[in-house]
Short mmCIF file of C-alpha atoms in Angstrom, two decimals:
data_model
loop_
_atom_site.label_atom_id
_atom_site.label_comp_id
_atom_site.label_asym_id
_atom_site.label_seq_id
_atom_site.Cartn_x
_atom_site.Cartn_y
_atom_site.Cartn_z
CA UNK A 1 -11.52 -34.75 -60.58
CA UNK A 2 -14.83 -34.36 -62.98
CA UNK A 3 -13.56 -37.12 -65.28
CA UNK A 4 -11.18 -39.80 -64.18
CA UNK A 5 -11.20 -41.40 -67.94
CA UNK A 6 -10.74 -38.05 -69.74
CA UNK A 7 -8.04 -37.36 -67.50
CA UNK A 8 -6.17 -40.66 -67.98
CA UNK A 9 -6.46 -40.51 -71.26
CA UNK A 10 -4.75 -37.39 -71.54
CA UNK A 11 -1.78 -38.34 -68.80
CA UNK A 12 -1.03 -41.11 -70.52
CA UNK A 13 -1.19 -39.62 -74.41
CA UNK A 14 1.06 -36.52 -73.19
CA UNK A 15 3.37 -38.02 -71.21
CA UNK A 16 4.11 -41.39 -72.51
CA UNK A 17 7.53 -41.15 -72.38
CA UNK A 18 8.05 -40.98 -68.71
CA UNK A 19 5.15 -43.89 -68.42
CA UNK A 20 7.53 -45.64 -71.41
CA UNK A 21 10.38 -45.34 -69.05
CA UNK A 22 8.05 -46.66 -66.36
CA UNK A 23 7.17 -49.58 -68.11
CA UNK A 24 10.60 -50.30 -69.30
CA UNK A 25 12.27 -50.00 -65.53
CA UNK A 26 9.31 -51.64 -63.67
CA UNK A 27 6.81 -53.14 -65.49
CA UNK A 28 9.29 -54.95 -67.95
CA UNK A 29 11.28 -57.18 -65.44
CA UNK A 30 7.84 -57.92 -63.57
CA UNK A 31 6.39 -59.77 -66.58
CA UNK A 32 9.66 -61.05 -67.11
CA UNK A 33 9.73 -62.61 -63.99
CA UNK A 34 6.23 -63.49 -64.25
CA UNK A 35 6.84 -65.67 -67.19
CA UNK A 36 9.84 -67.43 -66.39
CA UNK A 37 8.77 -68.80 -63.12
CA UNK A 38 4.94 -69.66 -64.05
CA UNK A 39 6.56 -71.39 -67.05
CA UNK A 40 8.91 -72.95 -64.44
CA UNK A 41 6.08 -74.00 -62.40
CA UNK A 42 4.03 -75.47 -65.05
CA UNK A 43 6.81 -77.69 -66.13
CA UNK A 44 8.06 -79.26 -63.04
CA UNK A 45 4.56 -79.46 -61.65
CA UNK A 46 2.69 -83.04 -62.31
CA UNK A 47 -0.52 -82.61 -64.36
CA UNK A 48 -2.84 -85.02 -62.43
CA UNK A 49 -6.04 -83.90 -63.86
CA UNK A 50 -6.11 -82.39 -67.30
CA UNK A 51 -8.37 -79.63 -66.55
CA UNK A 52 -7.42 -78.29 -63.24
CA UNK A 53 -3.53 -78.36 -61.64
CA UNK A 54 -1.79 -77.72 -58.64
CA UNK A 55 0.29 -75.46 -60.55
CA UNK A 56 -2.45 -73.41 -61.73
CA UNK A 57 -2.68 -72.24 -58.08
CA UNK A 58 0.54 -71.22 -57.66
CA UNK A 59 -0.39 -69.08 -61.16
CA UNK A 60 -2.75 -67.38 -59.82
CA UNK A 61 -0.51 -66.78 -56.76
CA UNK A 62 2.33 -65.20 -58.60
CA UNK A 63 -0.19 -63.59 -60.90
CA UNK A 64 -2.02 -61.42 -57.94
CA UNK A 65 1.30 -60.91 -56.18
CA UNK A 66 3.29 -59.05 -59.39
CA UNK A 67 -0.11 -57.58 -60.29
CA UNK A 68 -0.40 -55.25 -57.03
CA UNK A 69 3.35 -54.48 -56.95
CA UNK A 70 3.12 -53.65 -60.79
CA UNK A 71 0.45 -50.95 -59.99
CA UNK A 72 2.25 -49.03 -57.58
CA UNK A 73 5.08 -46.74 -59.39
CA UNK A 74 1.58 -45.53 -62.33
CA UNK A 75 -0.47 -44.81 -58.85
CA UNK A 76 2.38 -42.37 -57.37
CA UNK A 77 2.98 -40.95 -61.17
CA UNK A 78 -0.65 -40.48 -61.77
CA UNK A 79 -0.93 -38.53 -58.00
CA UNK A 80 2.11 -36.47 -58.58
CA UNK A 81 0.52 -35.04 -62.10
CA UNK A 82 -3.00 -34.37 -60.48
CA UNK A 83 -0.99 -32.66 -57.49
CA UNK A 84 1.43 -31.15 -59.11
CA UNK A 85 4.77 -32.43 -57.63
CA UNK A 86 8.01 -32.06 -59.55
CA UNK A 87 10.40 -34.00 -60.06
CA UNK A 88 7.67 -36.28 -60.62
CA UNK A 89 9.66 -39.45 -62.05
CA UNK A 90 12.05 -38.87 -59.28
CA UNK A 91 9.70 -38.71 -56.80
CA UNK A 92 7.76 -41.83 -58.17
CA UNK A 93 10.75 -44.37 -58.01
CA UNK A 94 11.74 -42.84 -54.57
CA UNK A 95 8.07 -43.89 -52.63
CA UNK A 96 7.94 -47.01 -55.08
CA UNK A 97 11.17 -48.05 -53.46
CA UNK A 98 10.57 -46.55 -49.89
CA UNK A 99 6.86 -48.58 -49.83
CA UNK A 100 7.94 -51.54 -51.36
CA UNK A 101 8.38 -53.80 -48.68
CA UNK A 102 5.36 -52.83 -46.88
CA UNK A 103 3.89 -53.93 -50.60
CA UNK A 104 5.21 -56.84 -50.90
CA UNK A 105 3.77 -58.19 -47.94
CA UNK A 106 0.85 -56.95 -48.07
CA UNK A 107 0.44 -58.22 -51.88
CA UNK A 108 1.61 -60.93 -50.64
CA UNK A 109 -1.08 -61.66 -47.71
CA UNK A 110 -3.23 -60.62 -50.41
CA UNK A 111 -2.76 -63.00 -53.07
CA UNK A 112 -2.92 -66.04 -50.53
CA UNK A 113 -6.21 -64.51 -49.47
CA UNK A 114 -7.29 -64.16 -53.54
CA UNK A 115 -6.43 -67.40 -54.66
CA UNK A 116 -7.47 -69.30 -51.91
CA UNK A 117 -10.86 -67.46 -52.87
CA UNK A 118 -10.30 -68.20 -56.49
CA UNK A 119 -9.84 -72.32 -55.53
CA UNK A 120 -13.19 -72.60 -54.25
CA UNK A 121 -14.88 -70.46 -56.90
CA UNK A 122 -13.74 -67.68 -59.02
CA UNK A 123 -16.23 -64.69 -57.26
CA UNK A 124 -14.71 -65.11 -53.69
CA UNK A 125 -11.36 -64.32 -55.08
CA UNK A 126 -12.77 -61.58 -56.96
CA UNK A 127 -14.37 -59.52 -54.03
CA UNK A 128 -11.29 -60.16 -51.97
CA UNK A 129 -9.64 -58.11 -54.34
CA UNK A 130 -11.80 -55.64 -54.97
CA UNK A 131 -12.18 -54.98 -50.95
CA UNK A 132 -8.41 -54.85 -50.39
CA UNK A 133 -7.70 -53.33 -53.86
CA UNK A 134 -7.38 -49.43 -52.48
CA UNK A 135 -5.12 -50.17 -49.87
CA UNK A 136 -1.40 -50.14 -52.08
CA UNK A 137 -3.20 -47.00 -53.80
CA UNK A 138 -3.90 -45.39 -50.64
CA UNK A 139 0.03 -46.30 -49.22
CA UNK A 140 1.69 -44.49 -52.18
CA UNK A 141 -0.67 -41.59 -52.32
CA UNK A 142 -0.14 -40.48 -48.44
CA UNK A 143 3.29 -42.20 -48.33
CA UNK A 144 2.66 -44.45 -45.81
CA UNK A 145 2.68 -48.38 -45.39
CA UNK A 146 -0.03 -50.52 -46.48
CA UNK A 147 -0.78 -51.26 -42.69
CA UNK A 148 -1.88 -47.67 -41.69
CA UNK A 149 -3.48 -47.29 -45.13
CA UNK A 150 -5.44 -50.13 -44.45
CA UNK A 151 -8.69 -48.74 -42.80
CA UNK A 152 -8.78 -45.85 -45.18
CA UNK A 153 -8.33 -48.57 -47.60
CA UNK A 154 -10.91 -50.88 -46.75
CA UNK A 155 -13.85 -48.02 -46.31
CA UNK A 156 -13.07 -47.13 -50.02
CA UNK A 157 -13.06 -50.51 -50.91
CA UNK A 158 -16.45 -51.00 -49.23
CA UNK A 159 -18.13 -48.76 -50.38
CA UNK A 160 -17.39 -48.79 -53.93
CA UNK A 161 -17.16 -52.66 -53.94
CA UNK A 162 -19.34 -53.30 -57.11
CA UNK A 163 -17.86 -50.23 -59.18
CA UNK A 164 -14.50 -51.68 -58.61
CA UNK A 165 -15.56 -55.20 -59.36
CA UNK A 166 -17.03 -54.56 -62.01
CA UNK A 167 -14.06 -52.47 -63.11
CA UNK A 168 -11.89 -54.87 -62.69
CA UNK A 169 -13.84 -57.66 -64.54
CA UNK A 170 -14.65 -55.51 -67.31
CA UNK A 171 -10.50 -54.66 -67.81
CA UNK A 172 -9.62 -58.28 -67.68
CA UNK A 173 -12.25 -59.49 -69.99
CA UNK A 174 -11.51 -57.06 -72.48
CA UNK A 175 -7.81 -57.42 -71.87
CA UNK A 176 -7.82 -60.93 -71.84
CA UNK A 177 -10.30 -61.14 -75.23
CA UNK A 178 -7.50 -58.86 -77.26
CA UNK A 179 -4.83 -60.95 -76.03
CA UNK A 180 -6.56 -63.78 -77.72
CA UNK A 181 -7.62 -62.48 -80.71
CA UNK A 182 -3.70 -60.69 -81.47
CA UNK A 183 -2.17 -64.07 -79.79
CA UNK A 184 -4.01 -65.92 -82.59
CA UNK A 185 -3.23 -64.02 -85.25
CA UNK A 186 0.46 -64.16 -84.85
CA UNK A 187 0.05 -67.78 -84.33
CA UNK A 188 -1.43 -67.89 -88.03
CA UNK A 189 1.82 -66.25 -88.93
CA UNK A 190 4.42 -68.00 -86.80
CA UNK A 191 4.60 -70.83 -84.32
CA UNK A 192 7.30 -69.34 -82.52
CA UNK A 193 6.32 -69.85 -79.04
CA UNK A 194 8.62 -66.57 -77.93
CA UNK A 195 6.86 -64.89 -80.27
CA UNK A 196 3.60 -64.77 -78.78
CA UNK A 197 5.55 -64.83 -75.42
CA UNK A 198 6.94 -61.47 -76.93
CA UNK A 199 3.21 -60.01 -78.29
CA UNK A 200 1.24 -60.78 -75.17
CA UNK A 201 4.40 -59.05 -72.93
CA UNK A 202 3.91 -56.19 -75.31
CA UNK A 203 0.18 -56.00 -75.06
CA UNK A 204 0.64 -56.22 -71.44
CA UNK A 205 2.94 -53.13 -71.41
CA UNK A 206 0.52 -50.77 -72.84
CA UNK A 207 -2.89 -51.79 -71.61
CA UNK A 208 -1.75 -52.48 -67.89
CA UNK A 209 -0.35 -49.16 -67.25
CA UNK A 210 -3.51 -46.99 -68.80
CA UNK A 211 -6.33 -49.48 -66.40
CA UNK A 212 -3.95 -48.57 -63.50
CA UNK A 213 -4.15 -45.15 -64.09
CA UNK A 214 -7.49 -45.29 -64.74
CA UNK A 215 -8.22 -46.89 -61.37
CA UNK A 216 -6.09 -44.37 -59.85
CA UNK A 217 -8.13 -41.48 -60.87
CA UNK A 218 -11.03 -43.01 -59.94
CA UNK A 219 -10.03 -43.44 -56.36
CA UNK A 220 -8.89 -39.80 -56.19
CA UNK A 221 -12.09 -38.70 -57.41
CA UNK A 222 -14.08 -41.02 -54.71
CA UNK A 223 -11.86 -39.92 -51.64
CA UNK A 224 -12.55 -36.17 -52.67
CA UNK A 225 -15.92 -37.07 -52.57
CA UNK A 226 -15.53 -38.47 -49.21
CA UNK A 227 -13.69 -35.70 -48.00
CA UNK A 228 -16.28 -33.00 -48.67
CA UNK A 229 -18.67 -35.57 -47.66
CA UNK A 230 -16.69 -35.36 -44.17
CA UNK A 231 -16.14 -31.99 -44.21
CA UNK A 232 -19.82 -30.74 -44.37
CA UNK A 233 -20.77 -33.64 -41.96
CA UNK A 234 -18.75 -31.56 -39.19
CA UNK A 235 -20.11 -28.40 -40.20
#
């Protein structure tokens, strides 16, 4: 792959209906989720300090956790278009479904890991998930679990620690600076709070799904380069 954000750009412009039907079956009861129980959370959870609460942990938590399931169905759609494989929304919700467990836990182990990083200051929590980041991408490319996926995982992770953290920053940042900006500007219109519930869920649907793939073509462009790396280190 010569240009990974080219290419996603052009995946997800010609075939946004199957990533519509994506985000509708997947991505839309994952936010859903997301808000109700952080909402939840926040309002059963004392406030002892007005800056900093306990449930802000548990945010971050359920944040991480959806975040890395989320990704999974756009990594196997992206890798089915680059290889070719038809039916590829067929095949997508069949590994989505056959991985998910092995996921979960995973995403799991890997949000405690995160946020425990992201409680004693927010750069730990960062380069924990940049390190394990590949591994779920890895899984649904080779259709495997996350566990033998792992060491592949980590070596991509490794080695292109800083591009991914830096990827990652730069999404959220920008993500999380629009979000704001269109947030407010409803608020000047309405103060429905399911309003902005509704815009920021929106926003979330079509910017999450294009940085996934993204990320995804950008890992299938470094493991080709490790693999012809590899294969003219044995020759």
């Amino acid at each position: 792959m010569r240009n990974p954000l080219k290419y996603t750009w052009h995946l997800y412009t010609s075939q946004f209906e199957k990533i519509l039907l994506l985000m509708v079956l997947t991505t839309l009861p994952l936010l859903l989720l997301h808000s109700y129980t952080t909402n939840y959370i926040y309002a059963i959870t004392p406030t002892i300090n007005p800056v900093y609460s306990v449930a802000d942990i548990y945010y971050a938590l359920i944040t991480i956790l959806l975040f890395i399931i989320a990704q999974t169905p756009y990594v196997r759609f992206v890798f089915n278009e680059y290889i070719g494989k038809e039916p590829n929304l067929g095949n997508t919700f069949y590994v989505f479904l056959v991985n998910g467990f092995t996921v979960f836990v995973f995403a799991l182990l890997a949000a405690l890991v995160s946020t425990i990083g992201f409680t004693l200051f927010v750069l730990p929590g960062l380069a924990v998930l940049a390190l394990l980041f590949p591994v779920p991408y890895i899984s649904m490319f080779d259709e495997k679990s996350t566990w033998k996926s792992f060491k592949e995982g980590i070596r991509i992770g490794k080695k292109h620690f800083w591009k991914l953290l830096l990827v990652l920053l730069v999404t959220g940042l920008l993500e999380g600076i629009f979000g704001v900006v269109v947030v407010a500007q409803i608020f000047k219109i309405t103060n429905s709070f399911a309003a902005q519930i509704l815009t920021q869920m929106t926003l979330n649907l079509l910017i999450f799904p294009f940085v996934v793939m993204y990320i995804t073509s950008l890992i299938i462009k470094w493991r080709e380069s490790q693999e012809v790396l590899e294969m003219h280190g044995e020759s």
